[in-house]
JSON list of C-alpha atoms in Angstrom, two decimals:
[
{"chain": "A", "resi": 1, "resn": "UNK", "atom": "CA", "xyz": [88.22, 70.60, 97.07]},
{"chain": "A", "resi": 2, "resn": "UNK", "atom": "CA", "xyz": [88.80, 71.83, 100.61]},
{"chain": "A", "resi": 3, "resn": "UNK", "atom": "CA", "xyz": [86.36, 71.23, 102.90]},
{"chain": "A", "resi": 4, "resn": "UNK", "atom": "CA", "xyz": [87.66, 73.59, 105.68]},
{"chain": "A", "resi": 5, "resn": "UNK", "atom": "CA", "xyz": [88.89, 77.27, 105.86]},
{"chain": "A", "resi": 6, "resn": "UNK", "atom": "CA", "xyz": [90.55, 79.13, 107.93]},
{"chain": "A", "resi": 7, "resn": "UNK", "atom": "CA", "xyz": [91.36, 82.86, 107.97]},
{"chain": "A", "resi": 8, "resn": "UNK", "atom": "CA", "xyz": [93.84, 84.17, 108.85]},
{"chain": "A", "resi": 9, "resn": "UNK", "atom": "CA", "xyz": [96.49, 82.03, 107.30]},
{"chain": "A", "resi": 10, "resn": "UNK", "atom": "CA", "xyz": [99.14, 83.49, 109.45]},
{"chain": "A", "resi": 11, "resn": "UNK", "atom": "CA", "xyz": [98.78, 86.64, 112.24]},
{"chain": "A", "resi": 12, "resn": "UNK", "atom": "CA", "xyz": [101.65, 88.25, 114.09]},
{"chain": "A", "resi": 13, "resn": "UNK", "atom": "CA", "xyz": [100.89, 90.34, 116.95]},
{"chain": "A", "resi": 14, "resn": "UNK", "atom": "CA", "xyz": [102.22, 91.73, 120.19]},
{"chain": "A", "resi": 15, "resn": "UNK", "atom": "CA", "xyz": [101.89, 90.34, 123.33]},
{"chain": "A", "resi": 16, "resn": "UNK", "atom": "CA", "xyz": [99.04, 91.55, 125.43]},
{"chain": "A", "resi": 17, "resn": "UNK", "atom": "CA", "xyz": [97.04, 91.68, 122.10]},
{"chain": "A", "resi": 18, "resn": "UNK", "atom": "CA", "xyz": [93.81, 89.47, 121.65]},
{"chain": "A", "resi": 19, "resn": "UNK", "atom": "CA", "xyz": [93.60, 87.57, 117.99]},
{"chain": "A", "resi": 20, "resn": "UNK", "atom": "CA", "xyz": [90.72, 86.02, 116.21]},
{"chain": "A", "resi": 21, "resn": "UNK", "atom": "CA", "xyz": [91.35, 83.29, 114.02]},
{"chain": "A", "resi": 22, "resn": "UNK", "atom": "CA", "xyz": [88.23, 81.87, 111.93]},
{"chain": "A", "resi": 23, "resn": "UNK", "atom": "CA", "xyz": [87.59, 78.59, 110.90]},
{"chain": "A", "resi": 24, "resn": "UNK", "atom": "CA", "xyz": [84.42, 78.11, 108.44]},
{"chain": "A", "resi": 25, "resn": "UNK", "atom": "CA", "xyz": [82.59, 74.66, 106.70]},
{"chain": "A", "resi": 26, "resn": "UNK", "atom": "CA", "xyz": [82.26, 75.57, 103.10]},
{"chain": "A", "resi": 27, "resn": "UNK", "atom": "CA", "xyz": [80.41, 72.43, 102.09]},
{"chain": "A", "resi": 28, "resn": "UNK", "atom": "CA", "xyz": [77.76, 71.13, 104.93]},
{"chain": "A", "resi": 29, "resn": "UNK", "atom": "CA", "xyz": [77.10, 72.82, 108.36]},
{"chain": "A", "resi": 30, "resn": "UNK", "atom": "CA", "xyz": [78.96, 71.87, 111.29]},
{"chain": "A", "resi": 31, "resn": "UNK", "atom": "CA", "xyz": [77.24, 71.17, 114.35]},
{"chain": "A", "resi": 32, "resn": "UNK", "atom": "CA", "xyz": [80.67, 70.27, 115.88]},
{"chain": "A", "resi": 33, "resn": "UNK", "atom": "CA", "xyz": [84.40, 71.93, 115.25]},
{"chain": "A", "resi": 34, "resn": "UNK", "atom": "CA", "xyz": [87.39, 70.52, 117.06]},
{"chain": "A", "resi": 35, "resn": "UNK", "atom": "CA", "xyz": [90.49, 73.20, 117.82]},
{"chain": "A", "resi": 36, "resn": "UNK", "atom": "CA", "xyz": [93.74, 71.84, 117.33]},
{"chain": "A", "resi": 37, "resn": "UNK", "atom": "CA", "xyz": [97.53, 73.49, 118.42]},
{"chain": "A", "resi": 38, "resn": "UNK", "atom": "CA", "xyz": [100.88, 72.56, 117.23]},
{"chain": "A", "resi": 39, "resn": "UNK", "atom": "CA", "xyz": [103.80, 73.71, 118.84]},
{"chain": "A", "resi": 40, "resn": "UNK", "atom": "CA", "xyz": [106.77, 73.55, 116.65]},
{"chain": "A", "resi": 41, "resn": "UNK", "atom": "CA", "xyz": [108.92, 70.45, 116.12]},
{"chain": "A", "resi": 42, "resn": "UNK", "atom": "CA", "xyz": [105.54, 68.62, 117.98]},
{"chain": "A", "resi": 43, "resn": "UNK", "atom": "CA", "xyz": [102.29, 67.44, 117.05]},
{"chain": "A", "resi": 44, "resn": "UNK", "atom": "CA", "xyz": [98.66, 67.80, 117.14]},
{"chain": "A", "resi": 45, "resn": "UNK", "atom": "CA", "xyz": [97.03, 68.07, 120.08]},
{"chain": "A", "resi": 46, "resn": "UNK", "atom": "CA", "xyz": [93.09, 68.66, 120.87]},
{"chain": "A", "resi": 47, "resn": "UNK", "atom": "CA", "xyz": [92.39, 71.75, 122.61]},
{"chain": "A", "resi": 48, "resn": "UNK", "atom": "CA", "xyz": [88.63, 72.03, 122.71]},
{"chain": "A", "resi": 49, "resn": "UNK", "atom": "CA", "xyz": [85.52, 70.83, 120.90]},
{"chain": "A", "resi": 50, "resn": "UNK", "atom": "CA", "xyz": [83.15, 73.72, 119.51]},
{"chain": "A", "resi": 51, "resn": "UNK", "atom": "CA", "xyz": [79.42, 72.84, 119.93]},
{"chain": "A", "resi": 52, "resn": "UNK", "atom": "CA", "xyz": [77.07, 75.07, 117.92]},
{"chain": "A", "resi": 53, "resn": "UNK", "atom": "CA", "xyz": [74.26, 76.88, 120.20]},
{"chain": "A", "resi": 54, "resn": "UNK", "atom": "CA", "xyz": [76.21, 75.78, 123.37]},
{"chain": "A", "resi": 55, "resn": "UNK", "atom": "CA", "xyz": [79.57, 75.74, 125.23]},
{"chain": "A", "resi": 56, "resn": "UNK", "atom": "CA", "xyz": [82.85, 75.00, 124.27]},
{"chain": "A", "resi": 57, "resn": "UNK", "atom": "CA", "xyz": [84.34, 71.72, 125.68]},
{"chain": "A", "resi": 58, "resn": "UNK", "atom": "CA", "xyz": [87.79, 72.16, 126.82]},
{"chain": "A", "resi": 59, "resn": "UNK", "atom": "CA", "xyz": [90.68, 69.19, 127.01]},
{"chain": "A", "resi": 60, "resn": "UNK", "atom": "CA", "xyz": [92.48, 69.07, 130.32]},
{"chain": "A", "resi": 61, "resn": "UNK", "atom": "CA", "xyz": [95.13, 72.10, 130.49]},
{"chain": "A", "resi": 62, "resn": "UNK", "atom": "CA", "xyz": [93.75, 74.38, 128.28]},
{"chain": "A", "resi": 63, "resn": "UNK", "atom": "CA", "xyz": [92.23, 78.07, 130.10]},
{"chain": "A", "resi": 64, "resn": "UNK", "atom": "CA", "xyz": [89.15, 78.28, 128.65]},
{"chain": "A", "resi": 65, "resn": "UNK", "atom": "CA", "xyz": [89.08, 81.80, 129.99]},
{"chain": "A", "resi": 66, "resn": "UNK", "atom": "CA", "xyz": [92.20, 82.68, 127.45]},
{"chain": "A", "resi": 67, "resn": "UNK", "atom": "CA", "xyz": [91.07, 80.80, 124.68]},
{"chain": "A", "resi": 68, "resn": "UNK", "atom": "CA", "xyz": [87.74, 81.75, 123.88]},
{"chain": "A", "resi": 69, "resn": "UNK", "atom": "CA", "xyz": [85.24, 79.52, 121.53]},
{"chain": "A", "resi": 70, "resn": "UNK", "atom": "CA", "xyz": [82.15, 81.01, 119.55]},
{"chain": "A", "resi": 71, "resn": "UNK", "atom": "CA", "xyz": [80.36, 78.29, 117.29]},
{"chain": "A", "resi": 72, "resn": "UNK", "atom": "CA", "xyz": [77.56, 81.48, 116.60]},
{"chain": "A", "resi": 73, "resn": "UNK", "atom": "CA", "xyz": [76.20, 79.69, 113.50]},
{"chain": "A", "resi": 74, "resn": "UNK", "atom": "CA", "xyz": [76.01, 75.91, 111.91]},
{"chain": "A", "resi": 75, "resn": "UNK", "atom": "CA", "xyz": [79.29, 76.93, 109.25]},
{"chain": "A", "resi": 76, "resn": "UNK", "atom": "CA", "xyz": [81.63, 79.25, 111.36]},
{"chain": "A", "resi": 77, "resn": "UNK", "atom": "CA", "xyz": [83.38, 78.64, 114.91]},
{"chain": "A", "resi": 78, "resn": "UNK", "atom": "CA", "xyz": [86.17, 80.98, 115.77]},
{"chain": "A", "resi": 79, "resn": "UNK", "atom": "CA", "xyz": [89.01, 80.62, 118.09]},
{"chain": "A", "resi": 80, "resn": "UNK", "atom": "CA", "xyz": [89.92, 84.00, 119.72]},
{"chain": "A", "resi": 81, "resn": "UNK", "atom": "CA", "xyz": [93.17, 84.16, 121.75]},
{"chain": "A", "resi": 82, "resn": "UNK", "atom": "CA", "xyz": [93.03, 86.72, 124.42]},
{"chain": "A", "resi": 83, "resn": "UNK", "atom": "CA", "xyz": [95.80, 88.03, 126.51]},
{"chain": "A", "resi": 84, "resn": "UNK", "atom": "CA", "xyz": [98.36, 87.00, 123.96]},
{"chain": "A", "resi": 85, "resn": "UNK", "atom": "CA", "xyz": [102.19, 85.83, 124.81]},
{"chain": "A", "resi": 86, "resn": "UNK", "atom": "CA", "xyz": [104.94, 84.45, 122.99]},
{"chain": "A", "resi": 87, "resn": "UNK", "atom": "CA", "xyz": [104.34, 81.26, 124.28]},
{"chain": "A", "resi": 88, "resn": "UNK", "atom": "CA", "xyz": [101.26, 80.87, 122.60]},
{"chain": "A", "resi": 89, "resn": "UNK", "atom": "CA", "xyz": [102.85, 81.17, 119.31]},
{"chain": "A", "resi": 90, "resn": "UNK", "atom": "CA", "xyz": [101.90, 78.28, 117.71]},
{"chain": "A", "resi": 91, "resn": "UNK", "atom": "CA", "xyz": [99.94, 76.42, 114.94]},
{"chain": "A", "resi": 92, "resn": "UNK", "atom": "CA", "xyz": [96.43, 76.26, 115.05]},
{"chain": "A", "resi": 93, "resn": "UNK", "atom": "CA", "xyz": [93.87, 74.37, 113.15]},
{"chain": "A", "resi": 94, "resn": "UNK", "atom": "CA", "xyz": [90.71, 72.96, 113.55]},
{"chain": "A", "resi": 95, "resn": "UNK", "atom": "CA", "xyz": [89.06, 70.61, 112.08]},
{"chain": "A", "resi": 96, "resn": "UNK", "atom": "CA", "xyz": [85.39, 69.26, 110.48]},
{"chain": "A", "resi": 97, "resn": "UNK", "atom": "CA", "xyz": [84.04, 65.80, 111.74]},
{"chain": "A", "resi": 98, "resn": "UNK", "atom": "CA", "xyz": [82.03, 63.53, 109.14]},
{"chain": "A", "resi": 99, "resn": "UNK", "atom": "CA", "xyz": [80.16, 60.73, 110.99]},
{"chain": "A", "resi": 100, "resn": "UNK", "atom": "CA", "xyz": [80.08, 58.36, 108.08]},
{"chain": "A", "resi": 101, "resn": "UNK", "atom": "CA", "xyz": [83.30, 57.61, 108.09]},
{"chain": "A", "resi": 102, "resn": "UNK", "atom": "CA", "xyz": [83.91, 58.33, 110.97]},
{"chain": "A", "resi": 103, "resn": "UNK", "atom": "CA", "xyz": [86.85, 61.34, 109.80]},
{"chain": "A", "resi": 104, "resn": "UNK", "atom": "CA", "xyz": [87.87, 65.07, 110.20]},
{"chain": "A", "resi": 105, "resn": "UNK", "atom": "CA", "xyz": [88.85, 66.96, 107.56]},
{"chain": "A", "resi": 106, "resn": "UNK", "atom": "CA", "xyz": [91.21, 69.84, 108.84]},
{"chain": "A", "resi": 107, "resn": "UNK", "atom": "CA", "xyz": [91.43, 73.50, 108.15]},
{"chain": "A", "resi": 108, "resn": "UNK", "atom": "CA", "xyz": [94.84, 74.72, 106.08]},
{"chain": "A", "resi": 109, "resn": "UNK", "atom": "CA", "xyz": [96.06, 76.00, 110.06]},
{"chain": "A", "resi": 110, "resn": "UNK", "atom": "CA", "xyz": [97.01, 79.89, 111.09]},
{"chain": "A", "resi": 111, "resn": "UNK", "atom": "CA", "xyz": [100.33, 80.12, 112.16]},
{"chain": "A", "resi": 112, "resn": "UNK", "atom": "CA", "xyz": [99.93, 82.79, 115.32]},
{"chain": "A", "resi": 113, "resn": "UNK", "atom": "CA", "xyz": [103.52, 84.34, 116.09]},
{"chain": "A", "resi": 114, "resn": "UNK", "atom": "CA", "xyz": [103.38, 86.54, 119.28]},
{"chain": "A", "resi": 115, "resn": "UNK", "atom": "CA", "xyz": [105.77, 89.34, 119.68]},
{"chain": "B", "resi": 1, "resn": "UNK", "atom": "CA", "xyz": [94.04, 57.16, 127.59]},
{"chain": "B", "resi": 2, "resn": "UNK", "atom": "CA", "xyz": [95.56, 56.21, 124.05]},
{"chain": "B", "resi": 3, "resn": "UNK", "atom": "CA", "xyz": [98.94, 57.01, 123.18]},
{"chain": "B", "resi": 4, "resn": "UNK", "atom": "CA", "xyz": [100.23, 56.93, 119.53]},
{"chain": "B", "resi": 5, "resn": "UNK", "atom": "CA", "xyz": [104.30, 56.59, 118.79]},
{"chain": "B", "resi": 6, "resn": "UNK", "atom": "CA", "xyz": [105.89, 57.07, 115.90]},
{"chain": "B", "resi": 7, "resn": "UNK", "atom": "CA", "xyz": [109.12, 55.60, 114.64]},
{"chain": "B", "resi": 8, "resn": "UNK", "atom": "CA", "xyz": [111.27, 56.70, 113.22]},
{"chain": "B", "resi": 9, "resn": "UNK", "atom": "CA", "xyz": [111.55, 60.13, 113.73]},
{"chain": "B", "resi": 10, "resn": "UNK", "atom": "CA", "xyz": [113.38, 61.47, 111.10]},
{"chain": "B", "resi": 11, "resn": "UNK", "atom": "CA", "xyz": [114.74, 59.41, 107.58]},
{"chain": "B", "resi": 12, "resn": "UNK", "atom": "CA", "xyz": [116.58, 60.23, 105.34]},
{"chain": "B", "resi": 13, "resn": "UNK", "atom": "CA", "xyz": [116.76, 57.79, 102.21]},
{"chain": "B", "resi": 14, "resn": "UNK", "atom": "CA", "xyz": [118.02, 58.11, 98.33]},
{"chain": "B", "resi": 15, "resn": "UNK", "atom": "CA", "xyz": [115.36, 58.35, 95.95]},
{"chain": "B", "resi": 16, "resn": "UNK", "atom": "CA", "xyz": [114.05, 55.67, 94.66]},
{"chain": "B", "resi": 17, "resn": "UNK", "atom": "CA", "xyz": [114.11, 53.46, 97.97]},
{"chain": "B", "resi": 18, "resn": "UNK", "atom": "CA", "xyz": [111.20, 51.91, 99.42]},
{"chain": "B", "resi": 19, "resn": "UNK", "atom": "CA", "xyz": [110.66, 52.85, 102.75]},
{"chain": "B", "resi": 20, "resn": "UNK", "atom": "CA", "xyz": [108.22, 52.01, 106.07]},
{"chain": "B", "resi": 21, "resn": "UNK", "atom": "CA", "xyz": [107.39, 54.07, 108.60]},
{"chain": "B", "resi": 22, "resn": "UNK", "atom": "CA", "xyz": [105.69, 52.92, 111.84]},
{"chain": "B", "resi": 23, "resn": "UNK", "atom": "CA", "xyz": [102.70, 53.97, 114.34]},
{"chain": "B", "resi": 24, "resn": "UNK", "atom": "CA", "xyz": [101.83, 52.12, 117.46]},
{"chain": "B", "resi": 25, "resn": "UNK", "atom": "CA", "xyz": [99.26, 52.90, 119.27]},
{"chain": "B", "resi": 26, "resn": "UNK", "atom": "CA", "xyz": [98.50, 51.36, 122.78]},
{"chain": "B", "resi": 27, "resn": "UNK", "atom": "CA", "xyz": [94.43, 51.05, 123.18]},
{"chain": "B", "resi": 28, "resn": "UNK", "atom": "CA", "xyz": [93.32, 48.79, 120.59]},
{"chain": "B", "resi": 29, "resn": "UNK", "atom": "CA", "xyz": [89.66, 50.17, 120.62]},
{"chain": "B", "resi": 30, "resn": "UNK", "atom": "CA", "xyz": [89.93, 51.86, 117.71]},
{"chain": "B", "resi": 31, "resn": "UNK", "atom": "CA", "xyz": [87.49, 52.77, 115.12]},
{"chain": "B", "resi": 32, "resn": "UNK", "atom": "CA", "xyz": [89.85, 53.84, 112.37]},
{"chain": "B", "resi": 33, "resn": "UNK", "atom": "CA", "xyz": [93.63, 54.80, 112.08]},
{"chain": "B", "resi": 34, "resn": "UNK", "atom": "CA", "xyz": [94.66, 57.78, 109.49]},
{"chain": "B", "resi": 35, "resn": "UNK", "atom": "CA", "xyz": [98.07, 58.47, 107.96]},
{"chain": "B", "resi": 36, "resn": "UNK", "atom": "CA", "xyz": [98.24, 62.35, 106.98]},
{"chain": "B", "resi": 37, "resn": "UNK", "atom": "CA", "xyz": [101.19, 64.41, 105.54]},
{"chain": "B", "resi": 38, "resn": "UNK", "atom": "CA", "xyz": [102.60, 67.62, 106.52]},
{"chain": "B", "resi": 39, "resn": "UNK", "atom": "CA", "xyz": [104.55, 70.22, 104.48]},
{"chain": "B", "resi": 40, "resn": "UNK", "atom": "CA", "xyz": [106.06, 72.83, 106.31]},
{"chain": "B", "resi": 41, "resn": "UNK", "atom": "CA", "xyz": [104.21, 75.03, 107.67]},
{"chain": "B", "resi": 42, "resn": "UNK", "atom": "CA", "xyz": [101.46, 73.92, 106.54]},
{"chain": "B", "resi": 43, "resn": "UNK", "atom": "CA", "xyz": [98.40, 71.89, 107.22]},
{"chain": "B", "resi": 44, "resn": "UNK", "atom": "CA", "xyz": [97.62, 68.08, 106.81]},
{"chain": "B", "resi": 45, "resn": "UNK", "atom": "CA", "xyz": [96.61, 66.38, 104.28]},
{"chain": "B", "resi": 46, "resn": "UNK", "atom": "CA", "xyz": [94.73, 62.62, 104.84]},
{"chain": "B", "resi": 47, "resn": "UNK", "atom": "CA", "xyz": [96.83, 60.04, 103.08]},
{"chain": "B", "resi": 48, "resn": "UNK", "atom": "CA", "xyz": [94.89, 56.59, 103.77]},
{"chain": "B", "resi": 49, "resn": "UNK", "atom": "CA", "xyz": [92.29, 56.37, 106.13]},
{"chain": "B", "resi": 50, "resn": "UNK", "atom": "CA", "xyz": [91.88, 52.26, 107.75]},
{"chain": "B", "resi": 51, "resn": "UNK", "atom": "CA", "xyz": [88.57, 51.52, 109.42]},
{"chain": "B", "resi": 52, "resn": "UNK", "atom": "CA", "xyz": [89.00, 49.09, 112.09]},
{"chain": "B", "resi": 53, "resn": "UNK", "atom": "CA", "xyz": [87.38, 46.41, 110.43]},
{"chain": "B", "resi": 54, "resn": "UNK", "atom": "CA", "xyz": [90.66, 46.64, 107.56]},
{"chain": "B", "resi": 55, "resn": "UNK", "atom": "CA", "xyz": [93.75, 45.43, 107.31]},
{"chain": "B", "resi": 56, "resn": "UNK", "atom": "CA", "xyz": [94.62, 47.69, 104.93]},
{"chain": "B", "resi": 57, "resn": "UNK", "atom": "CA", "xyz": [94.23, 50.44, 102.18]},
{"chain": "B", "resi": 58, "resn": "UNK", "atom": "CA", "xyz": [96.20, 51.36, 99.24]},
{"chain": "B", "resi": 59, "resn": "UNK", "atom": "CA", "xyz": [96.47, 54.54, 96.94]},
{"chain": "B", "resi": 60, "resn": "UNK", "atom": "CA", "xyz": [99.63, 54.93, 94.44]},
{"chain": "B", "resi": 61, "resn": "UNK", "atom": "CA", "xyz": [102.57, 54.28, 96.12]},
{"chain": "B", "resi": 62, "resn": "UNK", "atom": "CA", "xyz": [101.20, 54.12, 99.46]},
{"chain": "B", "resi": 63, "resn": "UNK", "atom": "CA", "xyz": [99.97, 51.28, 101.23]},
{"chain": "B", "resi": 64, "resn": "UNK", "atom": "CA", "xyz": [98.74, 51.48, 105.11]},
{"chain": "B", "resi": 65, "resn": "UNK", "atom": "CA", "xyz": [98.66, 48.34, 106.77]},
{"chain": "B", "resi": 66, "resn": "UNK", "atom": "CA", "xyz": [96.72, 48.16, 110.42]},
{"chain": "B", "resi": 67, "resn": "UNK", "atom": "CA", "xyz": [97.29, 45.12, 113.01]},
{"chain": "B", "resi": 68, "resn": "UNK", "atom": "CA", "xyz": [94.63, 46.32, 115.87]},
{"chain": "B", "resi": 69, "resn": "UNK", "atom": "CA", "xyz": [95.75, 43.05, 117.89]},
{"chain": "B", "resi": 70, "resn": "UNK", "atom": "CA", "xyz": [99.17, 44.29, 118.21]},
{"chain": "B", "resi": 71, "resn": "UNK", "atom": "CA", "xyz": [98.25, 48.05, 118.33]},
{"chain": "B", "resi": 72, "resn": "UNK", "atom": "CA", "xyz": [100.35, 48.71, 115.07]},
{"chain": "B", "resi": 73, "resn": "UNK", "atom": "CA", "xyz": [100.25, 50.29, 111.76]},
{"chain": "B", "resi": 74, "resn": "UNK", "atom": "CA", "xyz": [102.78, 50.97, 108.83]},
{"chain": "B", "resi": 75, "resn": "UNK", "atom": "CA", "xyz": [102.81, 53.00, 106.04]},
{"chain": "B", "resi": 76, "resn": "UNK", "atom": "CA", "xyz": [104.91, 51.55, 103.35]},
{"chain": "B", "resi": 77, "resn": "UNK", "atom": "CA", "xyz": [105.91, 54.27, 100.42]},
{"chain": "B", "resi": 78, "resn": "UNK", "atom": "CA", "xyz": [107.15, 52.69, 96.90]},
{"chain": "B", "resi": 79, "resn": "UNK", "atom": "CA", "xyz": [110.20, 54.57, 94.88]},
{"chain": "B", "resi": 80, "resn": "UNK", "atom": "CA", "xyz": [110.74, 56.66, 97.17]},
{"chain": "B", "resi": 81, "resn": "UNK", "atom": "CA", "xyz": [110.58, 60.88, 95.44]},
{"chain": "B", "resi": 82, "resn": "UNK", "atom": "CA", "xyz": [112.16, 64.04, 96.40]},
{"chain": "B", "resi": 83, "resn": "UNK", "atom": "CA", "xyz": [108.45, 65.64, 96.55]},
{"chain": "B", "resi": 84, "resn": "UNK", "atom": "CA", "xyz": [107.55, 62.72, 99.39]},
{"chain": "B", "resi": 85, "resn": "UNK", "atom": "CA", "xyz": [109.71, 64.55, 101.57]},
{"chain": "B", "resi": 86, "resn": "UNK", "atom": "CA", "xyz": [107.26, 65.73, 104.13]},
{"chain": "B", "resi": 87, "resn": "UNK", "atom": "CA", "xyz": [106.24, 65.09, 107.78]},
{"chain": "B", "resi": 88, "resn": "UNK", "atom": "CA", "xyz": [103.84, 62.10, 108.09]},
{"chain": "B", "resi": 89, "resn": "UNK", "atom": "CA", "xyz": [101.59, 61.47, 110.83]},
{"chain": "B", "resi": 90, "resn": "UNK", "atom": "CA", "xyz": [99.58, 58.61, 112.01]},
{"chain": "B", "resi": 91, "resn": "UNK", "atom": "CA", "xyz": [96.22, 59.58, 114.51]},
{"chain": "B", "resi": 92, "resn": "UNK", "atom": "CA", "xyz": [94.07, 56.90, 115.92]},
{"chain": "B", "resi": 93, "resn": "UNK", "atom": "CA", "xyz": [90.41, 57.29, 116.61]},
{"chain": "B", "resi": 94, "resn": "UNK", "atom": "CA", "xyz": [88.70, 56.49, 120.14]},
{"chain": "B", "resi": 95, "resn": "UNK", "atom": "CA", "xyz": [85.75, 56.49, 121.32]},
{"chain": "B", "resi": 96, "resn": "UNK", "atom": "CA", "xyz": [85.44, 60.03, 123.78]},
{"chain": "B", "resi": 97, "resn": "UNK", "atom": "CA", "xyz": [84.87, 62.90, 123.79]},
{"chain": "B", "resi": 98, "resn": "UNK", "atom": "CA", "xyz": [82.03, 64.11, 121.74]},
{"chain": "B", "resi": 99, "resn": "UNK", "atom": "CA", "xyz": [79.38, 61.28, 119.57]},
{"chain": "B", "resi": 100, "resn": "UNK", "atom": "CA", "xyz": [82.59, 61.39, 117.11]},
{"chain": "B", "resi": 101, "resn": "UNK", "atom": "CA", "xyz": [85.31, 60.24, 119.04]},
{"chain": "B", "resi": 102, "resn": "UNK", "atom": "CA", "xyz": [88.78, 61.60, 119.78]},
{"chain": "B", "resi": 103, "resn": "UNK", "atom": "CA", "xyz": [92.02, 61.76, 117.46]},
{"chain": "B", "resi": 104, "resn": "UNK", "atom": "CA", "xyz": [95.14, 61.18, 119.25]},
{"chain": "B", "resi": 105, "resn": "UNK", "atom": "CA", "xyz": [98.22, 62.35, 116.77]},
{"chain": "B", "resi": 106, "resn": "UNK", "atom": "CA", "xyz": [101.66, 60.64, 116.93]},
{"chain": "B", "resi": 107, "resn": "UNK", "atom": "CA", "xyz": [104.89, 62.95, 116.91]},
{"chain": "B", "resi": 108, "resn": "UNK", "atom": "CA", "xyz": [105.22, 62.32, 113.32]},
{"chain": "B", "resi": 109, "resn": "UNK", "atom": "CA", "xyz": [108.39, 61.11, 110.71]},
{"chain": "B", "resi": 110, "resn": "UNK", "atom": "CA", "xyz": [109.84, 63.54, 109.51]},
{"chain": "B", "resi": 111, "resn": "UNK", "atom": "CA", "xyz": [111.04, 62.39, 105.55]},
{"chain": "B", "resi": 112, "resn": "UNK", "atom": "CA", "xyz": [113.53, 63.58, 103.01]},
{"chain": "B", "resi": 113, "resn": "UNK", "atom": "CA", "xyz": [114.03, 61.94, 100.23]},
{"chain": "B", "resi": 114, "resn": "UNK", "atom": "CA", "xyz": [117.19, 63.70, 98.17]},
{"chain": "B", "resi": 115, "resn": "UNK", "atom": "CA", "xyz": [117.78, 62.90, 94.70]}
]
């Protein structure tokens, strides 16, 4: 079964509007989330790394000022985009890391569509 | 920095047809390669999974193949059905980033397979 949630499954807002989308580890806790974004017709590409009890890593590009990362506790990290415009409509998901196998098992995405 | 290519990026093929699709990848440092498929709209799901230590790994109809030397991989679907169509993506692990490494994501082949 899925490892990874992610709620909301899809969010439309106007611009100028701040969303939250939630991404939660329903089998183990999750010291560690990675934040993904898909732009249509593209694919995946890292935005930031979500470290429990400390601060958000961002990838090169990415305002970490607009995109704001909260990894409060060990099974929940949430992605909140603030200041939203259409071209941050887009696909997000994140995604669960397993050491062992060195794998991430990804959230079902929330498709963000800004007015 | 690793980059991952897919080719092609769209086929189209009768059911029934065996088919490959390709991933290159140019750092060779890898510690595992993962195939994943994509219906629209939604998220991914992990086809095959090839630590670098592998040459390959088989489930079904699909068979992953992974030459690290040459920085390539293949994914080679058997009898081809309509309900493979889907977007597939390869995604290379590096080290970076955090203690789990970072994903790079290929632009993905996009598959339809009409009956």
């Amino acid at each position: 079964g899925a490892v990874v949630s992610q709620h909301p499954s899809w969010v439309i807002c106007k611009s100028g509007t701040s969303v939250k989308i939630e991404c939660r580890s329903l089998d183990f806790q999750a010291t560690t989330m990675f934040w993904y974004r898909q732009f249509p017709k593209q694919s995946l590409m890292l935005m930031a790394t979500s470290n429990e009890g400390s601060k958000a890593t961002y990838e090169q590009g990415v305002e970490k000022d607009k995109f704001l990362i909260n990894h409060a506790s060990l099974t929940l990290s949430t992605l909140t985009v603030t200041s939203a415009h259409p071209e941050d409509s887009s696909f997000y998901i994140c995604a669960k890391p397993e050491a062992g196998r060195n794998e991430q098992f990804f959230g079902p995405g929330t498709r963000l569509t800004v007015l | 920095k690793q980059e991952v290519t897919q080719i092609p990026a769209a086929l189209s093929v009768p059911e029934g047809e065996n088919l490959v699709l390709n991933c290159s990848f140019t750092d060779s440092a890898i510690y595992n390669l993962q195939w994943f498929r994509q219906d629209p709209g939604k998220g991914l799901t992990s086809l095959l999974l090839i630590q670098s230590s592998q040459r390959e790994q088989t489930s079904g109809r699909l068979n992953a193949s992974l030459d690290k030397s040459s920085g390539r991989s293949t994914l080679y679907i058997a009898a081809s059905q309509p309900g493979d169509s889907a977007t597939y993506l390869c995604a290379a692990l590096n080290a970076g980033g955090t203690s789990y490494g970072k994903l790079t994501f290929g632009q993905g082949t996009i598959l339809t397979v009409h009956p």
